[in-house]
Short mmCIF file of C-alpha atoms in Angstrom, two decimals:
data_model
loop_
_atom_site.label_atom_id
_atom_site.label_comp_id
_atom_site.label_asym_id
_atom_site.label_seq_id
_atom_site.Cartn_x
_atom_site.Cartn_y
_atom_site.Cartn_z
CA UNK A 1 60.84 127.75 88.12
CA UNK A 2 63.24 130.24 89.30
CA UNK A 3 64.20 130.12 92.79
CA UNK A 4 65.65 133.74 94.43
CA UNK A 5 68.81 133.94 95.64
CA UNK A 6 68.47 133.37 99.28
CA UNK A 7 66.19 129.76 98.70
CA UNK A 8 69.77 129.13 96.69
CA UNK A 9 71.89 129.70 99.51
CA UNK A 10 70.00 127.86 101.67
CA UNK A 11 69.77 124.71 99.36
CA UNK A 12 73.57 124.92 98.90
CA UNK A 13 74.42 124.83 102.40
CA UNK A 14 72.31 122.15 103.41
CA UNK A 15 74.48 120.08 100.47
CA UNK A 16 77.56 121.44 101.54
CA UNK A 17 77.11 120.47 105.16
CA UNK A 18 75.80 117.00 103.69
CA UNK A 19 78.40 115.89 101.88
CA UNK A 20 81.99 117.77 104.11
CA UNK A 21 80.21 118.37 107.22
CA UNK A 22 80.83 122.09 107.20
CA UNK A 23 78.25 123.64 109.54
CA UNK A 24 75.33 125.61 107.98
CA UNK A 25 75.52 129.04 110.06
CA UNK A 26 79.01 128.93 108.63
CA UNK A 27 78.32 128.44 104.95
CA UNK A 28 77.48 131.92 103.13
CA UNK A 29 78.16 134.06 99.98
CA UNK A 30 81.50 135.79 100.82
CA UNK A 31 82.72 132.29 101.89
CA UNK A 32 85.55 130.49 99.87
CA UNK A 33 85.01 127.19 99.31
CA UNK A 34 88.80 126.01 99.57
CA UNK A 35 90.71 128.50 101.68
CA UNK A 36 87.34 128.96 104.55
CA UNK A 37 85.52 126.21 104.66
CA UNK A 38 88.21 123.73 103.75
CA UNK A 39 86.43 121.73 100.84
CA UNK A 40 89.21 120.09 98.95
CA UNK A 41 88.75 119.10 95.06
CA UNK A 42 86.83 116.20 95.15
CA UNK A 43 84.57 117.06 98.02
CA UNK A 44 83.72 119.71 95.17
CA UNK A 45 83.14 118.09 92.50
CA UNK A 46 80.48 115.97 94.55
CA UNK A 47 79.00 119.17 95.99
CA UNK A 48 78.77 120.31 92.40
CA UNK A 49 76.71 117.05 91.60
CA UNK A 50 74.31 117.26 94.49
CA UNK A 51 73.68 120.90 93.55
CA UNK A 52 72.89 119.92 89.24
CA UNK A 53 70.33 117.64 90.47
CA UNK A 54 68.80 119.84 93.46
CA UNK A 55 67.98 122.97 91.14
CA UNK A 56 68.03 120.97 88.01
CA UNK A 57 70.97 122.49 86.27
CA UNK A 58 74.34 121.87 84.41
CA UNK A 59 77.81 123.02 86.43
CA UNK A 60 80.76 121.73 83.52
CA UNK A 61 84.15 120.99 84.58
CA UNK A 62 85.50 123.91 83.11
CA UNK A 63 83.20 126.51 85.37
CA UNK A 64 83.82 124.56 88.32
CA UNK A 65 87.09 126.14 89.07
CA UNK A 66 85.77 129.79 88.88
CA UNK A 67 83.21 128.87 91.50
CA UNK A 68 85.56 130.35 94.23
CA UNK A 69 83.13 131.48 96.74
CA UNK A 70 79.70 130.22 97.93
CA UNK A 71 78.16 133.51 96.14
CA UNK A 72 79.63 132.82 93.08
CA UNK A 73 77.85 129.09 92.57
CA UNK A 74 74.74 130.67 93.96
CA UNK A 75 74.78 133.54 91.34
CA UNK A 76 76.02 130.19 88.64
CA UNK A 77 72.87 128.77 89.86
CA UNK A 78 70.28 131.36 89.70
CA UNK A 79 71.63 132.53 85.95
CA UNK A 80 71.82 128.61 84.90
CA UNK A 81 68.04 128.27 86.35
CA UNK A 82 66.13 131.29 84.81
CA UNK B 1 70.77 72.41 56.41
CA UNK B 2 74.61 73.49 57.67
CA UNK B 3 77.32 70.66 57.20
CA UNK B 4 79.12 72.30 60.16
CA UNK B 5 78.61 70.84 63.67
CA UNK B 6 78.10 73.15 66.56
CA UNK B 7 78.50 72.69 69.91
CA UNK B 8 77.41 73.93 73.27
CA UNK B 9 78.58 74.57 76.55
CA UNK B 10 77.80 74.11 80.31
CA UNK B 11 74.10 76.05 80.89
CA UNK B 12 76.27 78.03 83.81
CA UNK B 13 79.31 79.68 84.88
CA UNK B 14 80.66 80.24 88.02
CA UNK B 15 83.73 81.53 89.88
CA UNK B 16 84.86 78.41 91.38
CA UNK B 17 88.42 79.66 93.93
CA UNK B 18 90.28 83.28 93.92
CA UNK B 19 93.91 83.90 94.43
CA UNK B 20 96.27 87.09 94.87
CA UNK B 21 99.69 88.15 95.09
CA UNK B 22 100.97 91.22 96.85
CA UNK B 23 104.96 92.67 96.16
CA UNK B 24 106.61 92.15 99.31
CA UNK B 25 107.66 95.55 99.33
CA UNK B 26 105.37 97.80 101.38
CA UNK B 27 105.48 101.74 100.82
CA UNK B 28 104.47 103.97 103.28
CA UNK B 29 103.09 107.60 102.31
CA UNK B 30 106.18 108.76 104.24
CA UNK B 31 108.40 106.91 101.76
CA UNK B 32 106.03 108.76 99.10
CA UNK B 33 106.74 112.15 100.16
CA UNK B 34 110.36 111.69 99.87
CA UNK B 35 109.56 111.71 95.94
CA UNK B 36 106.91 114.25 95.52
CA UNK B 37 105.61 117.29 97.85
CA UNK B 38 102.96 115.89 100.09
CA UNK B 39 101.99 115.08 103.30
CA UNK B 40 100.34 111.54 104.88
CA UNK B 41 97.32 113.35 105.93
CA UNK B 42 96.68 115.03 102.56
CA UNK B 43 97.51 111.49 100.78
CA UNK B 44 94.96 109.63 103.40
CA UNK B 45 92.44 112.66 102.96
CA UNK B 46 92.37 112.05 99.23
CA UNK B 47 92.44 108.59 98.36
CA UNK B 48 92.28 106.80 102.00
CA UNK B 49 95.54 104.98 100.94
CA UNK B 50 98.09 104.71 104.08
CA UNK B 51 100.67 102.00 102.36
CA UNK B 52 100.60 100.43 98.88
CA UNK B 53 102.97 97.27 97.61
CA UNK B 54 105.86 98.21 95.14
CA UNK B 55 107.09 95.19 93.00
CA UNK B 56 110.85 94.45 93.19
CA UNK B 57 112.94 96.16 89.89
CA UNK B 58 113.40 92.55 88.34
CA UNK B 59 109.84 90.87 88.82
CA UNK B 60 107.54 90.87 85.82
CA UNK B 61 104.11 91.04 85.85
CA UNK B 62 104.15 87.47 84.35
CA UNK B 63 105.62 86.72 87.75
CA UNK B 64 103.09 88.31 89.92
CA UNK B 65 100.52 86.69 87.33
CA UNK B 66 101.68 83.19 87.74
CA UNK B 67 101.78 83.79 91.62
CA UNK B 68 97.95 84.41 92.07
CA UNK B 69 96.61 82.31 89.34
CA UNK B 70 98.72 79.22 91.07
CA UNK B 71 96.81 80.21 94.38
CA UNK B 72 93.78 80.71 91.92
CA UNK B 73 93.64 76.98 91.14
CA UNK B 74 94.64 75.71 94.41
CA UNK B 75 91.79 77.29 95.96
CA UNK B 76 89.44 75.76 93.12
CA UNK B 77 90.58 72.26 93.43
CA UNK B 78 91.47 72.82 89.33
CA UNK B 79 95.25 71.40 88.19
CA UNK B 80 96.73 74.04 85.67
CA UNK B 81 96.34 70.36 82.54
CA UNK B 82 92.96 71.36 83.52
CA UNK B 83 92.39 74.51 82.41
CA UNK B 84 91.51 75.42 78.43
CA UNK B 85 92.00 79.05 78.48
CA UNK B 86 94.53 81.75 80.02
CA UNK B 87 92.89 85.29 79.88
CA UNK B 88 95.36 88.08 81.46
CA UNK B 89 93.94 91.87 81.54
CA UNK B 90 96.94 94.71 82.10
CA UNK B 91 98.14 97.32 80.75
CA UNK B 92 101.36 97.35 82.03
CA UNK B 93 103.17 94.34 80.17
CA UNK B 94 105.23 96.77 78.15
CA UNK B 95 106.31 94.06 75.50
CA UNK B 96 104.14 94.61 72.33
CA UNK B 97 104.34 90.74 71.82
CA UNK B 98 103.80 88.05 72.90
CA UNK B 99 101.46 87.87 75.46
CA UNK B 100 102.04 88.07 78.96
CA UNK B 101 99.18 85.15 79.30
CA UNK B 102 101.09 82.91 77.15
CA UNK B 103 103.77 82.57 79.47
CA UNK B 104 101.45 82.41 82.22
CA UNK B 105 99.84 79.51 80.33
CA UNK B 106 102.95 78.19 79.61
CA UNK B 107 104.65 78.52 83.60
CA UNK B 108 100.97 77.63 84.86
CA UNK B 109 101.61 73.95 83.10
CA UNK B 110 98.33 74.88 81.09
CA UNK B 111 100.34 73.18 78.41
CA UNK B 112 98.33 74.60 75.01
CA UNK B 113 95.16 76.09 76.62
CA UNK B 114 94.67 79.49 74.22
CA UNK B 115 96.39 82.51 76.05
CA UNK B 116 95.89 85.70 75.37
CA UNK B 117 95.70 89.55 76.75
CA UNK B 118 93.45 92.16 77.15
CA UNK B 119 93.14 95.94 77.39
CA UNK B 120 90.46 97.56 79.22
CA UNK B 121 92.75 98.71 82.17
CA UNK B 122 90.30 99.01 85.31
CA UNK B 123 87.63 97.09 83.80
CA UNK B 124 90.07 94.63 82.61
CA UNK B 125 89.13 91.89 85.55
CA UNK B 126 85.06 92.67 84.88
CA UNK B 127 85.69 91.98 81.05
CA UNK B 128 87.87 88.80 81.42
CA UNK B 129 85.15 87.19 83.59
CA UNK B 130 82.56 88.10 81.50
CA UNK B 131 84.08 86.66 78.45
CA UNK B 132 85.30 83.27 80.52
CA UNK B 133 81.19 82.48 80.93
CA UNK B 134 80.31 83.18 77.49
CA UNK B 135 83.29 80.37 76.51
CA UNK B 136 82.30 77.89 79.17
CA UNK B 137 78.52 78.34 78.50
CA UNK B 138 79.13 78.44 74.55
CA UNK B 139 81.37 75.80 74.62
CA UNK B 140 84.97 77.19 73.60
CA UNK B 141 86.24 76.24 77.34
CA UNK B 142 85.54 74.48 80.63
CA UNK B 143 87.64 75.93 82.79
CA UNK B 144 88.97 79.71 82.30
CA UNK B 145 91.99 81.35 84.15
CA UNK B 146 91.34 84.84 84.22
CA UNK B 147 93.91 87.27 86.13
CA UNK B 148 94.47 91.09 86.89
CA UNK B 149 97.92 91.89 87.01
CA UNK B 150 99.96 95.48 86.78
CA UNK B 151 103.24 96.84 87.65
CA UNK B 152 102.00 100.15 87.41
CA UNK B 153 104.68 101.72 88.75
CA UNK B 154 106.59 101.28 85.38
CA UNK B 155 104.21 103.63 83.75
CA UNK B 156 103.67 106.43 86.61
CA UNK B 157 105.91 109.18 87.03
CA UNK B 158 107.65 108.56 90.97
CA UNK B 159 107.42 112.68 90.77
CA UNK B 160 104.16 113.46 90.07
CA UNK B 161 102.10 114.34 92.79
CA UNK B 162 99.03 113.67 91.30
CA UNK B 163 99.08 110.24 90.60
CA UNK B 164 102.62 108.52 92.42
CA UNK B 165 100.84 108.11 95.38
CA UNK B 166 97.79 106.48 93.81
CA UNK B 167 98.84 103.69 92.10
CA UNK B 168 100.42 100.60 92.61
CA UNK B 169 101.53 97.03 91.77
CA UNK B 170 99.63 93.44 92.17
CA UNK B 171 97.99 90.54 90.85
CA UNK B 172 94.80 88.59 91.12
CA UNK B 173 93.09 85.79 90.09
CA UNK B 174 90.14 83.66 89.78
CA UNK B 175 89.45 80.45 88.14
CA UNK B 176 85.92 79.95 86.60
CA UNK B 177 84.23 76.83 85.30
CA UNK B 178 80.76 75.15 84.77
CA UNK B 179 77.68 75.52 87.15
CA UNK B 180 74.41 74.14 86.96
CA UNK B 181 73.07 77.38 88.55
CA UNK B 182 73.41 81.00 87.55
CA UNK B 183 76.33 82.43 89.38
CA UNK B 184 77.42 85.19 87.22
CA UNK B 185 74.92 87.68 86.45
CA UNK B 186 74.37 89.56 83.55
CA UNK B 187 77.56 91.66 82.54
CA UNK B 188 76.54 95.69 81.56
CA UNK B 189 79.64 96.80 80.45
CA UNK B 190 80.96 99.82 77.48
CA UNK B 191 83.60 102.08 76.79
CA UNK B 192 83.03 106.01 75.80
CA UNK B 193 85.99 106.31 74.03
CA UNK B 194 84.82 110.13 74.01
CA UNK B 195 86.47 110.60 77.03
CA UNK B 196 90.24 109.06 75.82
CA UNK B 197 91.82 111.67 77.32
CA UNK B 198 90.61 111.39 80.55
CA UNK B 199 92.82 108.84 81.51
CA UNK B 200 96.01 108.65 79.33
CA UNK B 201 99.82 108.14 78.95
CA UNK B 202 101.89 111.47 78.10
CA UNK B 203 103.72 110.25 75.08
CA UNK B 204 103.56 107.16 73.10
CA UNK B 205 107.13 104.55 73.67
CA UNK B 206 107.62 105.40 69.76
CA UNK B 207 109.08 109.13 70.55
CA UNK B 208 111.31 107.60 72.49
CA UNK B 209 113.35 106.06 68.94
CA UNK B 210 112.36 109.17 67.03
CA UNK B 211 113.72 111.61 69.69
CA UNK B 212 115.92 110.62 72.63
CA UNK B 213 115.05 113.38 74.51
CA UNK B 214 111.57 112.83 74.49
CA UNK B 215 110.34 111.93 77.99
CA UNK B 216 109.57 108.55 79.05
CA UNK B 217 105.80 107.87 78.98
CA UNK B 218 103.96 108.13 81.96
CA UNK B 219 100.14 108.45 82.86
CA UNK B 220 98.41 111.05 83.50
CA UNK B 221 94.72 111.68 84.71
CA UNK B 222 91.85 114.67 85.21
CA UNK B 223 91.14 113.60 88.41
CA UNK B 224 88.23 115.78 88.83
CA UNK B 225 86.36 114.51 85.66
CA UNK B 226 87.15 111.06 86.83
CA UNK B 227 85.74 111.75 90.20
CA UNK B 228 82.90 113.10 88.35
CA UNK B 229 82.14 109.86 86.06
CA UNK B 230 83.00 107.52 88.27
CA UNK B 231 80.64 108.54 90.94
CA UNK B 232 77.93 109.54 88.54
CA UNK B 233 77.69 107.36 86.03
CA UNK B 234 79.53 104.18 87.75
CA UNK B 235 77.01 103.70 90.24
CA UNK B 236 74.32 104.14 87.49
CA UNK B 237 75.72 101.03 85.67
CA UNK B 238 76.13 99.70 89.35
CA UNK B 239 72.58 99.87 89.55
CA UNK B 240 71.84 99.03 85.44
CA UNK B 241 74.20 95.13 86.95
CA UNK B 242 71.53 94.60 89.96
CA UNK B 243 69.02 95.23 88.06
CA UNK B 244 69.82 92.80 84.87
CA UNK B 245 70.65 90.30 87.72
CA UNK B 246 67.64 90.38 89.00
CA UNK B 247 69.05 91.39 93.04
CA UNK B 248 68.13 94.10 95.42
CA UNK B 249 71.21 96.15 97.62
CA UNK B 250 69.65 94.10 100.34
CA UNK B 251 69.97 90.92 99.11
CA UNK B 252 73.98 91.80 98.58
CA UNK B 253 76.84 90.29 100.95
CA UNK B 254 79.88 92.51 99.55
CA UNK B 255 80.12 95.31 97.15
CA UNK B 256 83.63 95.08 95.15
CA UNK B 257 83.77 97.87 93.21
CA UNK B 258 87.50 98.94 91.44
CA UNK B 259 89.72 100.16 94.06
CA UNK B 260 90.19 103.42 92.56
CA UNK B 261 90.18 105.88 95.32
CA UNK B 262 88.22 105.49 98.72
CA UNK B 263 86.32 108.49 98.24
CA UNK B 264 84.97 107.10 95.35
CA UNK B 265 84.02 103.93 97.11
CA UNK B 266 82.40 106.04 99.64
CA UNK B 267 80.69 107.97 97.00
CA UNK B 268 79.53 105.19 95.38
CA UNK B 269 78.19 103.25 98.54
CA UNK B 270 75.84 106.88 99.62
CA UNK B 271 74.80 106.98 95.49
CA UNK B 272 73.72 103.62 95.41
CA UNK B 273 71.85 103.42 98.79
CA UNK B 274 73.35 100.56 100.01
CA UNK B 275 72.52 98.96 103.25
CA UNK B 276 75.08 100.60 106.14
CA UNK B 277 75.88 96.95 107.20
CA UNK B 278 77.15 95.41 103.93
CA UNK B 279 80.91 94.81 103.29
CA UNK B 280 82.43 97.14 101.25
CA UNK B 281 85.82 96.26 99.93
CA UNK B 282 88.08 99.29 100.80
CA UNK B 283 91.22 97.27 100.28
CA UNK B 284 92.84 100.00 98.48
CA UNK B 285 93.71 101.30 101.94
CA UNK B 286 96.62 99.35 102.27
CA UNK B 287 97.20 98.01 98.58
CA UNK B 288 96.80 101.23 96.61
CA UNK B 289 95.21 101.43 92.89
CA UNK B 290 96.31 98.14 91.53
CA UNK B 291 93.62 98.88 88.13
CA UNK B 292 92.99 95.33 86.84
CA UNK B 293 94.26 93.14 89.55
CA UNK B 294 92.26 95.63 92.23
CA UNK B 295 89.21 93.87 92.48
CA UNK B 296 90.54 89.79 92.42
CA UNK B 297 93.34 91.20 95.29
CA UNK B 298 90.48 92.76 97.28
CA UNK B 299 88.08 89.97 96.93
CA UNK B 300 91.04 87.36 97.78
CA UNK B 301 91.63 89.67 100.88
CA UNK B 302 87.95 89.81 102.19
CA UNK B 303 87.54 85.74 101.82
CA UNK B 304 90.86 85.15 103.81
CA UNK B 305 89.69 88.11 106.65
CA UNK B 306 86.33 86.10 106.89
CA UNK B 307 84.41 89.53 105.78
CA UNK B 308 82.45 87.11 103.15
CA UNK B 309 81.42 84.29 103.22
CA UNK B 310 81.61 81.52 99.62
CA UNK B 311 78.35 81.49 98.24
CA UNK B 312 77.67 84.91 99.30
CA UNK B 313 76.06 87.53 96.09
CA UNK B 314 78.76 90.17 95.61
CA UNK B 315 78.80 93.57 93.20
CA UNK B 316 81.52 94.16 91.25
CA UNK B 317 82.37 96.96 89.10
CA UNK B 318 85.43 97.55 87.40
CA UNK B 319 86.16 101.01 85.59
CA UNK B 320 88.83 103.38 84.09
CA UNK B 321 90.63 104.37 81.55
CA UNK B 322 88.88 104.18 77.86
CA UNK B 323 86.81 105.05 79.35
CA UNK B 324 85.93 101.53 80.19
CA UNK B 325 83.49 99.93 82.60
CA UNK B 326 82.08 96.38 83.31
CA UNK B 327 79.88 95.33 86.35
CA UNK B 328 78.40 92.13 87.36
CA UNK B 329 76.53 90.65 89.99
CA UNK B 330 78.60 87.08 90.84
CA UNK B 331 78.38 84.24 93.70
CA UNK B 332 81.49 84.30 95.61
CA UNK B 333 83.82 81.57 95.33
#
């Protein structure tokens, strides 16, 4: 089942503020995950988990590091789920 | 009909005292960050460690070794003419042969108890016990000697500042003998050797004598597919132990999982639901990543602080490089 961008966004930034504490009105698409919101390496990698088994995809090492901003694992997301 | 007699063993097994040793030598992550570019709040953000023990230049990790398994058999009530077999797990006795555990044996007084070493670097402590119940309850030993012990800081480069920071030296030990009762559960334990690279040293000591200006070996890790693994599929075979042994989370007094980074303690502990007021060793705090010897030390550490009680139903799981893992579900000593 596809899910549109926005449910995406939202689904990622409830994990996001799960797992680092990050607040949700601060979490969106033109965010970077490092350099703005302060989510170091491993805080990713478990953010990258939570979001596989949310929307039922798979986020390999390898693409995690071109997931710079919040928009870019949403659109990752959305392309991995259709 | 066979002309060979068999025999058998006790119908138990059961950790029966715990020891540790600890280098003197206490590093701070200032001292750290004289070597490599870092700072103490980056070092306690990712891995929780403030201070980890350094072994002096001249002690082996026979010495550390003989150290904990001494306080070992003290705390069992088990003389070393006792015990029938000497089981060390390391990976950092860099002497191809002999074995580090036959000179433990041998300084232990274990006079010719079988001694012998294995490789299955964080997992190492997990596999050791699990082999010392299937000699005691098959009938190969009564009472097995089996210690975690590394100097890692002979095989991690002081510059890197990936990994310096991380690891550390230690040793600990526990005795185990015969029970009447289950007190080791069922061991789930493998190795995905698919992932060799995940953990691994740089070079192999044999490019040393073929080129001498090869660099000296020294290990290096993907910490992010590590972090990934561990925290995924550890706390699956976390789960896969309780289950085999037949316990709930709730039923648990201590999980004592590898001390391989706090964060993946903490990972672990949310993954596997366990109840907020169970004791979770995070003795990696103040004694770094010790691999083998990390979950004997921490165990040894919780007894003496009175966080757990003997008799108590603790989790361990041991994991790392090979990638090898082994959990079990054990009564503490």
């Amino acid at each position: 089942m596809a899910q549109s961008e926005q449910e995406i966004l939202a689904g990622l930034a409830d994990i996001v503020n799960e797992i680092t504490g990050v607040a949700v009105a601060d979490i969106a698409s033109e965010k970077s995950f490092t350099d703005d919101l302060d989510i170091d390496s491993l805080s990713m990698v478990e953010v990258v988990m939570a979001a596989e088994e949310k929307f039922g995809v798979t986020i390999p090492d390898e693409e995690v590091k071109n997931l710079v901003t919040v928009g870019d694992a949403v659109s990752y997301i959305a392309k991995a789920s259709a | 009909m066979s002309l060979i007699t068999a025999v058998s063993g006790a119908p138990f097994a059961r950790m029966l005292g715990v020891g540790s040793y600890s280098p003197a030598r206490v590093v701070t992550n200032a001292e750290m960050c004289e070597r490599i570019d870092s700072t103490d709040e980056w070092i306690r953000e990712r891995s929780g460690i403030t201070e980890r023990r350094f072994a002096a230049p001249d002690e082996t990790v026979a010495d550390m070794a003989v150290a904990a398994a001494s306080k070992a058999l003290a705390s069992a009530g088990i003389t070393a003419d006792q015990v029938d077999c000497v089981i060390v797990a390391s990976v950092t006795h860099l002497k191809a042969t002999p074995s580090a555990a036959a000179e433990v044996s041998h300084r232990l007084g274990a006079g010719r108890a079988p001694a012998f070493d294995i490789s299955a670097a964080c997992a190492g402590f997990c596999y050791g016990l699990s082999m010392a119940q299937d000699f005691i309850r098959g009938g190969s030993a009564k009472y097995v000697v089996v210690i975690g012990v590394e100097k890692l800081t002979d095989i991690v480069d002081p510059n890197d500042r990936s990994t310096a920071f991380l690891f550390a030296d230690g040793a600990g030990a526990a005795v185990i003998g015969p029970s009447d009762t289950p007190a080791i559960g069922p061991t789930v334990w493998g190795a995905d050797g698919s992932q060799l690279d995940a953990i691994t040293m740089s070079g192999r000591y044999e490019d040393l004598r073929d080129d001498e200006t090869a660099e000296y070996p020294h290990v290096v890790m993907q910490g992010q597919a590590v972090f990934r693994w561990a925290v995924h599929d550890m706390s699956i075979v976390a789960q896969q132990a309780l289950d085999a042994a037949g316990i709930t989370a709730d039923q648990l007094d201590a999980f004592i999982p590898h001390q391989a980074n706090l964060r993946i303690v903490d990972a672990m502990v949310r993954s596997l639901k366990l109840p907020a007021d169970i004791p979770v060793a995070r003795d990696i705090v103040t004694s770094g990543n010790t691999s083998a010897a990390s979950i004997p030390l921490a165990m040894d550490h919780m007894l003496q602080a009175g966080q757990i009680r003997s008799g108590g139903l603790a989790l361990l799981i041991g994991f790392g490089a090979g990638l090898a893992y082994a959990a079990q579900v054990v009564e503490l000593p």
